[in-house]
Every structure is written in C-alpha cells, then in structure tokens.
mmCIF file of C-alpha atoms in Angstrom:
data_model
loop_
_atom_site.group_PDB
_atom_site.id
_atom_site.type_symbol
_atom_site.label_atom_id
_atom_site.label_comp_id
_atom_site.label_asym_id
_atom_site.label_seq_id
_atom_site.Cartn_x
_atom_site.Cartn_y
_atom_site.Cartn_z
ATOM 1 C CA UNK A 1 126.181 -39.946 62.713
ATOM 2 C CA UNK A 2 124.360 -39.223 59.432
ATOM 3 C CA UNK A 3 121.026 -39.443 61.229
ATOM 4 C CA UNK A 4 122.231 -37.093 63.968
ATOM 5 C CA UNK A 5 123.482 -34.547 61.410
ATOM 6 C CA UNK A 6 120.158 -34.604 59.566
ATOM 7 C CA UNK A 7 118.230 -34.096 62.808
ATOM 8 C CA UNK A 8 120.459 -31.167 63.752
ATOM 9 C CA UNK A 9 119.931 -29.518 60.347
ATOM 10 C CA UNK A 10 116.183 -29.989 60.779
ATOM 11 C CA UNK A 11 116.273 -28.381 64.254
ATOM 12 C CA UNK A 12 115.024 -31.621 65.812
ATOM 13 C CA UNK A 13 115.932 -32.846 69.294
ATOM 14 C CA UNK A 14 117.392 -36.317 69.588
ATOM 15 C CA UNK A 15 118.658 -38.685 72.248
ATOM 16 C CA UNK A 16 121.233 -41.220 71.146
ATOM 17 C CA UNK A 17 121.838 -44.622 72.732
ATOM 18 C CA UNK A 18 120.520 -46.383 75.820
ATOM 19 C CA UNK A 19 122.054 -47.756 79.024
ATOM 20 C CA UNK A 20 125.843 -48.082 78.803
ATOM 21 C CA UNK A 21 125.740 -47.020 75.152
ATOM 22 C CA UNK A 22 123.946 -43.744 75.889
ATOM 23 C CA UNK A 23 125.692 -40.703 74.397
ATOM 24 C CA UNK A 24 125.830 -37.806 76.840
ATOM 25 C CA UNK A 25 127.196 -35.257 74.462
ATOM 26 C CA UNK A 26 129.051 -34.507 71.298
ATOM 27 C CA UNK A 27 131.120 -31.435 70.704
ATOM 28 C CA UNK A 28 131.572 -29.903 67.264
ATOM 29 C CA UNK A 29 131.571 -26.472 65.705
ATOM 30 C CA UNK A 30 128.271 -26.522 63.809
ATOM 31 C CA UNK A 31 128.605 -22.940 62.574
ATOM 32 C CA UNK A 32 132.025 -23.677 61.078
ATOM 33 C CA UNK A 33 130.775 -26.916 59.457
ATOM 34 C CA UNK A 34 127.822 -25.022 57.978
ATOM 35 C CA UNK A 35 130.095 -22.301 56.609
ATOM 36 C CA UNK A 36 132.400 -24.864 54.993
ATOM 37 C CA UNK A 37 129.432 -26.728 53.504
ATOM 38 C CA UNK A 38 128.069 -23.473 52.053
ATOM 39 C CA UNK A 39 131.539 -22.726 50.695
ATOM 40 C CA UNK A 40 131.524 -26.037 48.827
ATOM 41 C CA UNK A 41 128.358 -24.820 47.073
ATOM 42 C CA UNK A 42 129.315 -21.199 46.319
ATOM 43 C CA UNK A 43 133.093 -21.326 45.854
ATOM 44 C CA UNK A 44 132.788 -20.437 42.162
ATOM 45 C CA UNK A 45 131.133 -17.124 43.042
ATOM 46 C CA UNK A 46 132.914 -16.043 46.234
ATOM 47 C CA UNK A 47 136.306 -15.735 47.879
ATOM 48 C CA UNK A 48 136.280 -17.423 51.279
ATOM 49 C CA UNK A 49 138.674 -15.943 53.854
ATOM 50 C CA UNK A 50 139.447 -18.497 56.564
ATOM 51 C CA UNK A 51 139.562 -16.958 60.012
ATOM 52 C CA UNK A 52 140.427 -20.215 61.820
ATOM 53 C CA UNK A 53 143.558 -20.539 59.684
ATOM 54 C CA UNK A 54 144.301 -16.799 59.662
ATOM 55 C CA UNK A 55 144.220 -16.928 55.861
ATOM 56 C CA UNK A 56 143.151 -14.078 53.553
ATOM 57 C CA UNK A 57 142.570 -11.555 56.338
ATOM 58 C CA UNK A 58 140.969 -8.265 55.421
ATOM 59 C CA UNK A 59 141.128 -4.859 57.101
ATOM 60 C CA UNK A 60 138.427 -2.261 57.668
ATOM 61 C CA UNK A 61 140.875 0.641 57.872
ATOM 62 C CA UNK A 62 144.182 1.718 56.339
ATOM 63 C CA UNK A 63 147.355 0.736 58.138
ATOM 64 C CA UNK A 64 146.094 -2.784 58.879
ATOM 65 C CA UNK A 65 143.548 -1.677 61.465
ATOM 66 C CA UNK A 66 140.247 -3.405 62.142
ATOM 67 C CA UNK A 67 140.907 -7.052 61.257
ATOM 68 C CA UNK A 68 137.851 -8.680 59.660
ATOM 69 C CA UNK A 69 137.027 -12.024 58.084
ATOM 70 C CA UNK A 70 133.840 -11.803 56.048
ATOM 71 C CA UNK A 71 132.578 -15.310 55.333
ATOM 72 C CA UNK A 72 132.230 -14.674 51.602
ATOM 73 C CA UNK A 73 133.341 -11.829 49.310
ATOM 74 C CA UNK A 74 131.971 -11.878 45.757
ATOM 75 C CA UNK A 75 134.524 -12.423 43.008
ATOM 76 C CA UNK A 76 132.864 -9.924 40.641
ATOM 77 C CA UNK A 77 134.628 -6.686 41.608
ATOM 78 C CA UNK A 78 132.261 -4.585 39.444
ATOM 79 C CA UNK A 79 129.148 -5.856 41.272
ATOM 80 C CA UNK A 80 130.554 -6.974 44.607
ATOM 81 C CA UNK A 81 128.340 -9.137 46.810
ATOM 82 C CA UNK A 82 128.932 -10.053 50.446
ATOM 83 C CA UNK A 83 127.540 -13.198 52.051
ATOM 84 C CA UNK A 84 127.510 -14.486 55.594
ATOM 85 C CA UNK A 85 126.783 -18.062 56.644
ATOM 86 C CA UNK A 86 124.505 -18.216 59.665
ATOM 87 C CA UNK A 87 123.813 -21.515 61.366
ATOM 88 C CA UNK A 88 120.570 -20.376 62.930
ATOM 89 C CA UNK A 89 116.947 -19.901 61.827
ATOM 90 C CA UNK A 90 115.979 -16.872 59.741
ATOM 91 C CA UNK A 91 114.111 -15.251 62.624
ATOM 92 C CA UNK A 92 117.203 -15.301 64.833
ATOM 93 C CA UNK A 93 119.284 -13.314 62.343
ATOM 94 C CA UNK A 94 119.119 -9.683 63.439
ATOM 95 C CA UNK A 95 120.692 -6.624 65.088
ATOM 96 C CA UNK A 96 124.403 -7.474 65.533
ATOM 97 C CA UNK A 97 124.305 -9.678 62.428
ATOM 98 C CA UNK A 98 122.977 -6.734 60.409
ATOM 99 C CA UNK A 99 125.649 -4.369 61.704
ATOM 100 C CA UNK A 100 128.391 -6.843 60.845
ATOM 101 C CA UNK A 101 127.287 -7.469 57.268
ATOM 102 C CA UNK A 102 126.591 -3.778 56.650
ATOM 103 C CA UNK A 103 130.163 -2.983 57.733
ATOM 104 C CA UNK A 104 131.415 -5.586 55.239
ATOM 105 C CA UNK A 105 129.179 -4.169 52.506
ATOM 106 C CA UNK A 106 130.443 -0.649 53.175
ATOM 107 C CA UNK A 107 134.063 -1.814 53.245
ATOM 108 C CA UNK A 108 133.814 -3.683 49.913
ATOM 109 C CA UNK A 109 131.401 -1.276 48.144
ATOM 110 C CA UNK A 110 128.725 -3.951 47.894
ATOM 111 C CA UNK A 111 125.100 -3.093 47.162
ATOM 112 C CA UNK A 112 123.840 -6.626 47.758
ATOM 113 C CA UNK A 113 124.424 -9.148 50.533
ATOM 114 C CA UNK A 114 123.121 -12.526 51.615
ATOM 115 C CA UNK A 115 122.680 -14.505 54.774
ATOM 116 C CA UNK A 116 122.917 -18.197 53.938
ATOM 117 C CA UNK A 117 121.133 -20.285 56.553
ATOM 118 C CA UNK A 118 119.579 -23.777 56.839
ATOM 119 C CA UNK A 119 115.832 -23.494 56.110
ATOM 120 C CA UNK A 120 113.800 -26.325 57.629
ATOM 121 C CA UNK A 121 110.368 -24.700 58.015
ATOM 122 C CA UNK A 122 109.584 -23.816 54.389
ATOM 123 C CA UNK A 123 109.962 -20.029 54.639
ATOM 124 C CA UNK A 124 110.755 -18.052 51.502
ATOM 125 C CA UNK A 125 113.634 -15.627 51.123
ATOM 126 C CA UNK A 126 113.281 -12.292 52.871
ATOM 127 C CA UNK A 127 114.578 -9.126 51.201
ATOM 128 C CA UNK A 128 115.575 -6.242 53.439
ATOM 129 C CA UNK A 129 116.053 -2.899 51.688
ATOM 130 C CA UNK A 130 118.257 -0.401 53.510
ATOM 131 C CA UNK A 131 116.507 2.736 54.701
ATOM 132 C CA UNK A 132 117.514 6.289 53.914
ATOM 133 C CA UNK A 133 116.380 9.478 55.590
ATOM 134 C CA UNK A 134 115.714 10.100 59.269
ATOM 135 C CA UNK A 135 112.699 9.739 61.529
ATOM 136 C CA UNK A 136 113.612 13.193 62.915
ATOM 137 C CA UNK A 137 112.802 14.745 59.539
ATOM 138 C CA UNK A 138 110.001 12.290 58.803
ATOM 139 C CA UNK A 139 111.543 11.226 55.494
ATOM 140 C CA UNK A 140 112.455 7.557 56.056
ATOM 141 C CA UNK A 141 112.055 5.413 52.964
ATOM 142 C CA UNK A 142 113.587 2.271 51.544
ATOM 143 C CA UNK A 143 116.490 2.681 49.165
ATOM 144 C CA UNK A 144 116.203 0.865 45.870
ATOM 145 C CA UNK A 145 119.912 0.108 45.489
ATOM 146 C CA UNK A 146 121.069 -1.655 48.702
ATOM 147 C CA UNK A 147 119.529 -4.983 49.640
ATOM 148 C CA UNK A 148 120.220 -7.755 52.135
ATOM 149 C CA UNK A 149 118.605 -11.118 51.412
ATOM 150 C CA UNK A 150 118.048 -13.908 53.904
ATOM 151 C CA UNK A 151 118.441 -16.905 51.593
ATOM 152 C CA UNK A 152 117.841 -20.351 53.039
ATOM 153 C CA UNK A 153 119.022 -23.724 51.835
ATOM 154 C CA UNK A 154 115.962 -25.930 52.212
ATOM 155 C CA UNK A 155 116.647 -28.929 54.423
ATOM 156 C CA UNK A 156 114.484 -31.954 53.552
ATOM 157 C CA UNK A 157 112.156 -32.977 56.374
ATOM 158 C CA UNK A 158 110.395 -35.964 54.854
ATOM 159 C CA UNK A 159 113.268 -38.130 53.609
ATOM 160 C CA UNK A 160 112.616 -41.863 53.924
ATOM 161 C CA UNK A 161 116.294 -42.724 54.322
ATOM 162 C CA UNK A 162 119.762 -41.291 53.805
ATOM 163 C CA UNK A 163 119.728 -41.959 50.065
ATOM 164 C CA UNK A 164 116.429 -40.085 49.732
ATOM 165 C CA UNK A 165 117.864 -37.248 51.843
ATOM 166 C CA UNK A 166 120.888 -37.060 49.511
ATOM 167 C CA UNK A 167 118.628 -36.740 46.466
ATOM 168 C CA UNK A 168 116.436 -34.098 48.070
ATOM 169 C CA UNK A 169 119.341 -32.035 49.399
ATOM 170 C CA UNK A 170 120.918 -32.185 45.931
ATOM 171 C CA UNK A 171 117.772 -30.619 44.479
ATOM 172 C CA UNK A 172 117.811 -28.007 47.266
ATOM 173 C CA UNK A 173 121.417 -27.153 46.450
ATOM 174 C CA UNK A 174 120.527 -26.545 42.799
ATOM 175 C CA UNK A 175 117.645 -24.252 43.793
ATOM 176 C CA UNK A 176 119.844 -22.503 46.357
ATOM 177 C CA UNK A 177 122.383 -21.499 43.713
ATOM 178 C CA UNK A 178 119.832 -20.052 41.269
ATOM 179 C CA UNK A 179 119.693 -16.728 43.114
ATOM 180 C CA UNK A 180 123.410 -16.146 42.572
#
C-alpha cells in the first residue's frame, strides 16, 4: 500500500498483483486524503473547515446564504490568507478553481491565497497577480496587492525505499512551510 501511495503521488501508473492475486481496482478519495495531509502540515497557520463532517461552515452572504467550505482560512485576521488543496498537477489548476478561490478571498478580505498541490516534476511556485482595468479601455495591468500562488509540495521521485522516501518527504515538508 505504501508503494501504491508513493506511485500515485508521483503520477505514475501501476498494476498490482498477478493471476488470482491481481488487483482490479481500489477506491479512495485522493483529494480528501491530500487535503487532510496538507492540514497536518499547516494546521498552525490555518483554520480547516470540514465539509464532509458539516463542521465550521461559512456563508458568502448574510442570512446564511451561499454555503461555502474553503479548505483553509488563515488564522491571522489582520493579514488573512486563503488556501485550497488541489490534488492535481499545477497545469490543471485553472478557470473554475480561480473563480472559487477568488470568491473566498473576496469573502474573507484576503489579499493572498495559495493552491497547495503535489509537485512531482520539479516546477517552481507560480505567482499570479490579479489584473485591474479593462481591455475595453486598454488599461489592463497587474495589481501589486492581490496574489495567488501555486505552491507545490515536492514529492520525491528517486527514493531507494520507503525509509528514504520518508526522509526526503520530511525535507520537502520543511521547505513547503517556509513560504508561510
């Protein structure tokens, strides 16, 4: 199971077992597991509403309208940060994901947000600065006060064994937290 989990985090394909012992499928909620793993790393910095348990629900609008469950809401109410755990590669985070996190940022008056995702290909963080202006007036430019950062947790790809993987992922976790 450890080997399978490592291969999944590395975006590798794998067949398990042969003959009568062949595994034809395994069902688990990878996105939820990823979110809970990230929470174990960042819980000192963020509140973590739990949508599966219906705990710590938030509302977009007055009168309990627009139920939302941001993955992570920064604990510093003077410099609020929003974060969203995404169990997909950096390049697959886009459009609807952006709209969702921007709604959370607007709701909680946050100027900074993160996507936390598993990084297996060695890409660096990507900063996205929110635009202002309109293409109709020809005055579009990047704001200097609202930023969304795609921040990956590096997943070791060259571990010799599980113990080596544990050491390497521990170092990745330390590096991952430095941006906070």
